[in-house]
Short mmCIF file of C-alpha atoms and ligand atoms in Angstrom, two decimals:
data_model
loop_
_atom_site.label_atom_id
_atom_site.label_comp_id
_atom_site.label_asym_id
_atom_site.label_seq_id
_atom_site.Cartn_x
_atom_site.Cartn_y
_atom_site.Cartn_z
CA MET A 1415 0.08 13.32 -19.71
CA THR A 1416 -2.20 12.77 -16.74
CA LYS A 1417 -0.95 9.85 -14.72
CA LEU A 1418 -3.22 6.97 -13.72
CA ILE A 1419 -2.63 5.57 -10.26
CA CYS A 1420 -4.10 2.22 -9.27
CA LEU A 1421 -4.71 1.83 -5.54
CA ASP A 1422 -4.96 -1.72 -4.28
CA ALA A 1423 -6.42 -2.32 -0.84
CA GLY A 1424 -5.21 -5.81 0.01
CA HIS A 1425 -7.52 -8.73 0.80
CA GLY A 1426 -11.31 -8.16 1.11
CA GLY A 1427 -14.43 -10.25 0.94
CA LYS A 1428 -13.91 -13.63 2.57
CA ASP A 1429 -10.24 -12.81 3.00
CA SER A 1430 -9.86 -10.69 6.13
CA GLY A 1431 -6.08 -10.61 5.86
CA ALA A 1432 -4.28 -10.50 9.19
CA VAL A 1433 -6.34 -9.89 12.31
CA GLY A 1434 -5.44 -8.47 15.68
CA TYR A 1435 -7.44 -7.26 18.68
CA GLY A 1436 -10.70 -7.21 16.75
CA LEU A 1437 -9.23 -5.35 13.78
CA ARG A 1438 -9.17 -6.84 10.28
CA GLU A 1439 -6.41 -5.92 7.85
CA ALA A 1440 -8.89 -5.87 4.94
CA ASP A 1441 -10.90 -3.11 6.64
CA VAL A 1442 -7.90 -1.01 7.71
CA VAL A 1443 -6.29 -0.99 4.27
CA LEU A 1444 -9.58 -0.23 2.53
CA LYS A 1445 -10.03 2.81 4.77
CA LEU A 1446 -6.44 3.81 4.11
CA ALA A 1447 -6.81 3.38 0.34
CA GLU A 1448 -9.98 5.50 0.36
CA LEU A 1449 -8.16 8.25 2.27
CA VAL A 1450 -5.18 8.16 -0.11
CA ASN A 1451 -7.63 8.30 -3.01
CA GLN A 1452 -9.29 11.32 -1.43
CA HIS A 1453 -5.99 13.15 -0.80
CA LEU A 1454 -4.75 12.42 -4.33
CA GLY A 1455 -7.75 14.45 -5.46
CA ALA A 1456 -5.70 17.57 -4.66
CA TYR A 1457 -3.26 16.61 -7.42
CA SER A 1458 -3.57 16.46 -11.13
CA CYS A 1459 -3.88 12.70 -11.68
CA VAL A 1460 -6.50 10.02 -12.19
CA THR A 1461 -7.03 7.21 -9.70
CA THR A 1462 -8.65 3.83 -9.82
CA MET A 1463 -9.10 1.21 -7.11
CA THR A 1464 -8.97 -2.57 -7.37
CA ARG A 1465 -11.76 -2.68 -4.79
CA ASN A 1466 -13.75 0.03 -3.09
CA LYS A 1467 -15.95 -2.00 -0.83
CA ASN A 1468 -15.38 -5.08 1.21
CA THR A 1469 -16.85 -7.56 -1.17
CA SER A 1470 -15.62 -10.82 -2.60
CA ALA A 1471 -17.73 -10.39 -5.73
CA GLY A 1472 -15.07 -8.83 -7.90
CA TYR A 1473 -11.95 -9.80 -6.06
CA PRO A 1474 -12.18 -13.15 -4.32
CA SER A 1475 -9.53 -14.18 -1.85
CA GLY A 1476 -6.48 -16.21 -2.66
CA ARG A 1477 -4.53 -16.50 -5.89
CA GLU A 1478 -7.47 -15.83 -8.18
CA GLY A 1479 -8.05 -12.51 -6.45
CA LEU A 1480 -4.44 -11.49 -6.87
CA HIS A 1481 -4.48 -12.35 -10.57
CA LYS A 1482 -7.63 -10.30 -11.08
CA ARG A 1483 -6.05 -7.27 -9.41
CA ILE A 1484 -2.93 -7.61 -11.56
CA ALA A 1485 -4.96 -8.11 -14.75
CA TYR A 1486 -7.09 -5.07 -13.85
CA ALA A 1487 -4.08 -2.77 -13.37
CA ASN A 1488 -2.41 -4.06 -16.53
CA ALA A 1489 -5.59 -3.66 -18.60
CA LYS A 1490 -6.02 -0.11 -17.30
CA ASN A 1491 -2.42 0.59 -18.29
CA ALA A 1492 -1.85 2.36 -14.97
CA ASP A 1493 1.34 4.39 -14.47
CA PHE A 1494 1.75 3.31 -10.88
CA PHE A 1495 0.34 0.55 -8.69
CA LEU A 1496 0.24 0.92 -4.92
CA SER A 1497 -0.76 -2.04 -2.78
CA LEU A 1498 -1.65 -1.41 0.84
CA HIS A 1499 -1.32 -4.01 3.57
CA CYS A 1500 -0.71 -4.39 7.30
CA ASN A 1501 1.85 -6.77 8.67
CA ALA A 1502 1.50 -9.46 11.33
CA GLY A 1503 3.75 -11.92 13.07
CA LYS A 1504 4.92 -10.40 16.32
CA GLY A 1505 7.04 -7.64 14.82
CA SER A 1506 6.81 -3.87 14.59
CA GLY A 1507 7.23 -1.05 12.15
CA PHE A 1508 6.72 -0.15 8.52
CA GLU A 1509 8.19 -1.71 5.41
CA SER A 1510 7.82 -1.48 1.66
CA TYR A 1511 8.43 -3.91 -1.14
CA VAL A 1512 9.18 -3.74 -4.83
CA ALA A 1513 9.83 -6.66 -7.15
CA GLN A 1514 13.28 -8.13 -7.44
CA PRO A 1515 14.74 -7.00 -9.79
CA ALA A 1516 12.98 -3.65 -10.08
CA PRO A 1517 13.68 -0.78 -12.50
CA THR A 1518 15.51 2.26 -11.12
CA ARG A 1519 12.32 4.33 -11.49
CA THR A 1520 10.42 1.96 -9.23
CA LYS A 1521 13.15 1.91 -6.58
CA ARG A 1522 13.23 5.70 -6.64
CA ILE A 1523 9.47 5.91 -6.12
CA GLN A 1524 9.72 3.38 -3.29
CA LYS A 1525 12.43 5.38 -1.53
CA ILE A 1526 10.50 8.65 -1.70
CA ILE A 1527 7.29 7.08 -0.36
CA ASN A 1528 9.32 5.28 2.31
CA ASP A 1529 11.03 8.49 3.43
CA ASN A 1530 7.73 10.36 3.64
CA VAL A 1531 6.01 7.64 5.65
CA LEU A 1532 8.93 7.08 8.03
CA ASP A 1533 9.15 10.81 8.64
CA PHE A 1534 5.46 10.84 9.62
CA LEU A 1535 5.80 7.69 11.77
CA LYS A 1536 8.70 9.22 13.71
CA GLY A 1537 6.14 11.39 15.48
CA TYR A 1538 4.52 8.20 16.81
CA GLY A 1539 7.76 6.43 17.70
CA VAL A 1540 7.28 3.92 14.90
CA LYS A 1541 10.33 2.93 12.85
CA ALA A 1542 11.16 0.91 9.78
CA HIS A 1543 10.86 -2.84 10.19
CA GLY A 1544 14.30 -4.13 9.25
CA ASN A 1545 15.94 -2.34 6.35
CA PRO A 1546 13.79 0.64 5.29
CA GLU A 1547 14.84 0.25 1.68
CA LYS A 1548 14.34 -3.46 1.62
CA VAL A 1549 13.50 -4.90 -1.77
CA ASP A 1550 11.52 -8.07 -2.13
CA ILE A 1551 13.91 -10.96 -2.35
CA GLN A 1552 11.11 -13.52 -2.19
CA ALA A 1553 9.32 -12.52 -5.36
CA ALA A 1554 8.00 -16.04 -5.84
CA ARG A 1555 5.76 -15.71 -2.80
CA GLY A 1556 2.13 -15.29 -3.81
CA ARG A 1557 1.47 -12.17 -1.79
CA ILE A 1558 4.12 -10.30 -3.71
CA ALA A 1559 2.70 -11.26 -7.10
CA VAL A 1560 1.10 -7.81 -7.26
CA VAL A 1561 4.50 -6.12 -7.52
CA ARG A 1562 6.05 -8.90 -9.62
CA ASP A 1563 3.40 -9.28 -12.31
CA THR A 1564 2.10 -5.75 -12.72
CA LYS A 1565 3.59 -4.14 -15.83
CA MET A 1566 3.94 -0.67 -14.30
CA SER A 1567 6.04 0.52 -11.35
CA ALA A 1568 4.54 -1.12 -8.28
CA VAL A 1569 5.16 -0.74 -4.56
CA LEU A 1570 3.60 -2.67 -1.69
CA LEU A 1571 3.43 -1.08 1.75
CA GLU A 1572 3.20 -3.09 4.96
CA CYS A 1573 1.69 -0.47 7.24
CA LEU A 1574 2.54 -1.49 10.80
CA PHE A 1575 1.81 -4.75 12.61
CA ILE A 1576 -1.86 -5.35 13.32
CA ASP A 1577 -1.00 -7.87 16.05
CA ASN A 1578 1.34 -5.49 17.85
CA PRO A 1579 -0.74 -3.87 20.65
CA THR A 1580 0.80 -0.40 20.31
CA GLU A 1581 0.57 -0.34 16.52
CA ASN A 1582 -2.90 -1.88 16.59
CA LYS A 1583 -4.09 1.10 18.65
CA LEU A 1584 -2.66 3.46 16.05
CA LEU A 1585 -4.38 1.58 13.23
CA LYS A 1586 -7.69 2.01 15.08
CA ASP A 1587 -7.12 5.78 15.36
CA SER A 1588 -8.77 7.57 12.43
CA GLN A 1589 -6.60 10.67 12.90
CA PHE A 1590 -3.47 8.54 12.66
CA LEU A 1591 -4.80 6.75 9.59
CA ASP A 1592 -5.51 10.06 7.88
CA GLY A 1593 -2.01 11.31 8.69
CA LEU A 1594 -0.55 8.11 7.29
CA ALA A 1595 -2.65 8.51 4.16
CA LYS A 1596 -1.40 12.09 3.76
CA ALA A 1597 2.22 10.94 4.11
CA ILE A 1598 1.71 8.19 1.52
CA THR A 1599 -0.03 10.66 -0.80
CA ALA A 1600 2.80 13.20 -0.45
CA GLY A 1601 5.30 10.46 -1.31
CA VAL A 1602 3.32 9.33 -4.33
CA ALA A 1603 2.82 12.90 -5.56
CA SER A 1604 6.46 13.84 -5.12
CA SER A 1605 7.88 10.66 -6.67
CA LEU A 1606 5.57 10.79 -9.68
CA GLY A 1607 5.97 14.55 -10.10
CA LEU A 1608 2.23 15.25 -9.69
CA GLU A 1609 1.21 18.89 -9.69
CA LYS A 1610 -1.29 20.43 -7.28
CA ARG A 1611 -4.61 21.18 -8.90
ZN1 ZN B 2578 -1.90 -8.30 3.56
#
């Protein structure tokens, strides 16, 4: 069975997400999602995106937007949901979230994506923020609704800190972003057992 992967670029439209040094999270994660989508084209799978342009028409900001994304993925009956975000708040590094509790399959997918991304980030001196296998222990928080309320395995990635000057520079670097997208794609492909076309 061909697997359907739903890519969710966080925020969008009126909701810029976190901002830092002139960079908007909504724009970074949309670029990243488009690159992941492109790289997944090398594998036998089908992809869909909760948004593919920075508009608030389909996916307004705030809770309503989150519910629409969740309803979209559930209605599509996707096999896997991947939400892409950047962090903020004077920290550094990469982290991923799954719901709490999460099925073993989901945790396994999370670990494989995590390992792939951290391996790539090593080359840039970027490490895991906190515990690399951290699971979401604050599932009630709105921003994690996308991993809590989606019916399929779902993982949310916090890709570096947009307000950290060093990491902000990386997020502005299109070569870095493409490398990150490749690492995420390799993790998704490996964890879901996707075959090369
Ligand atoms: Zn975000």
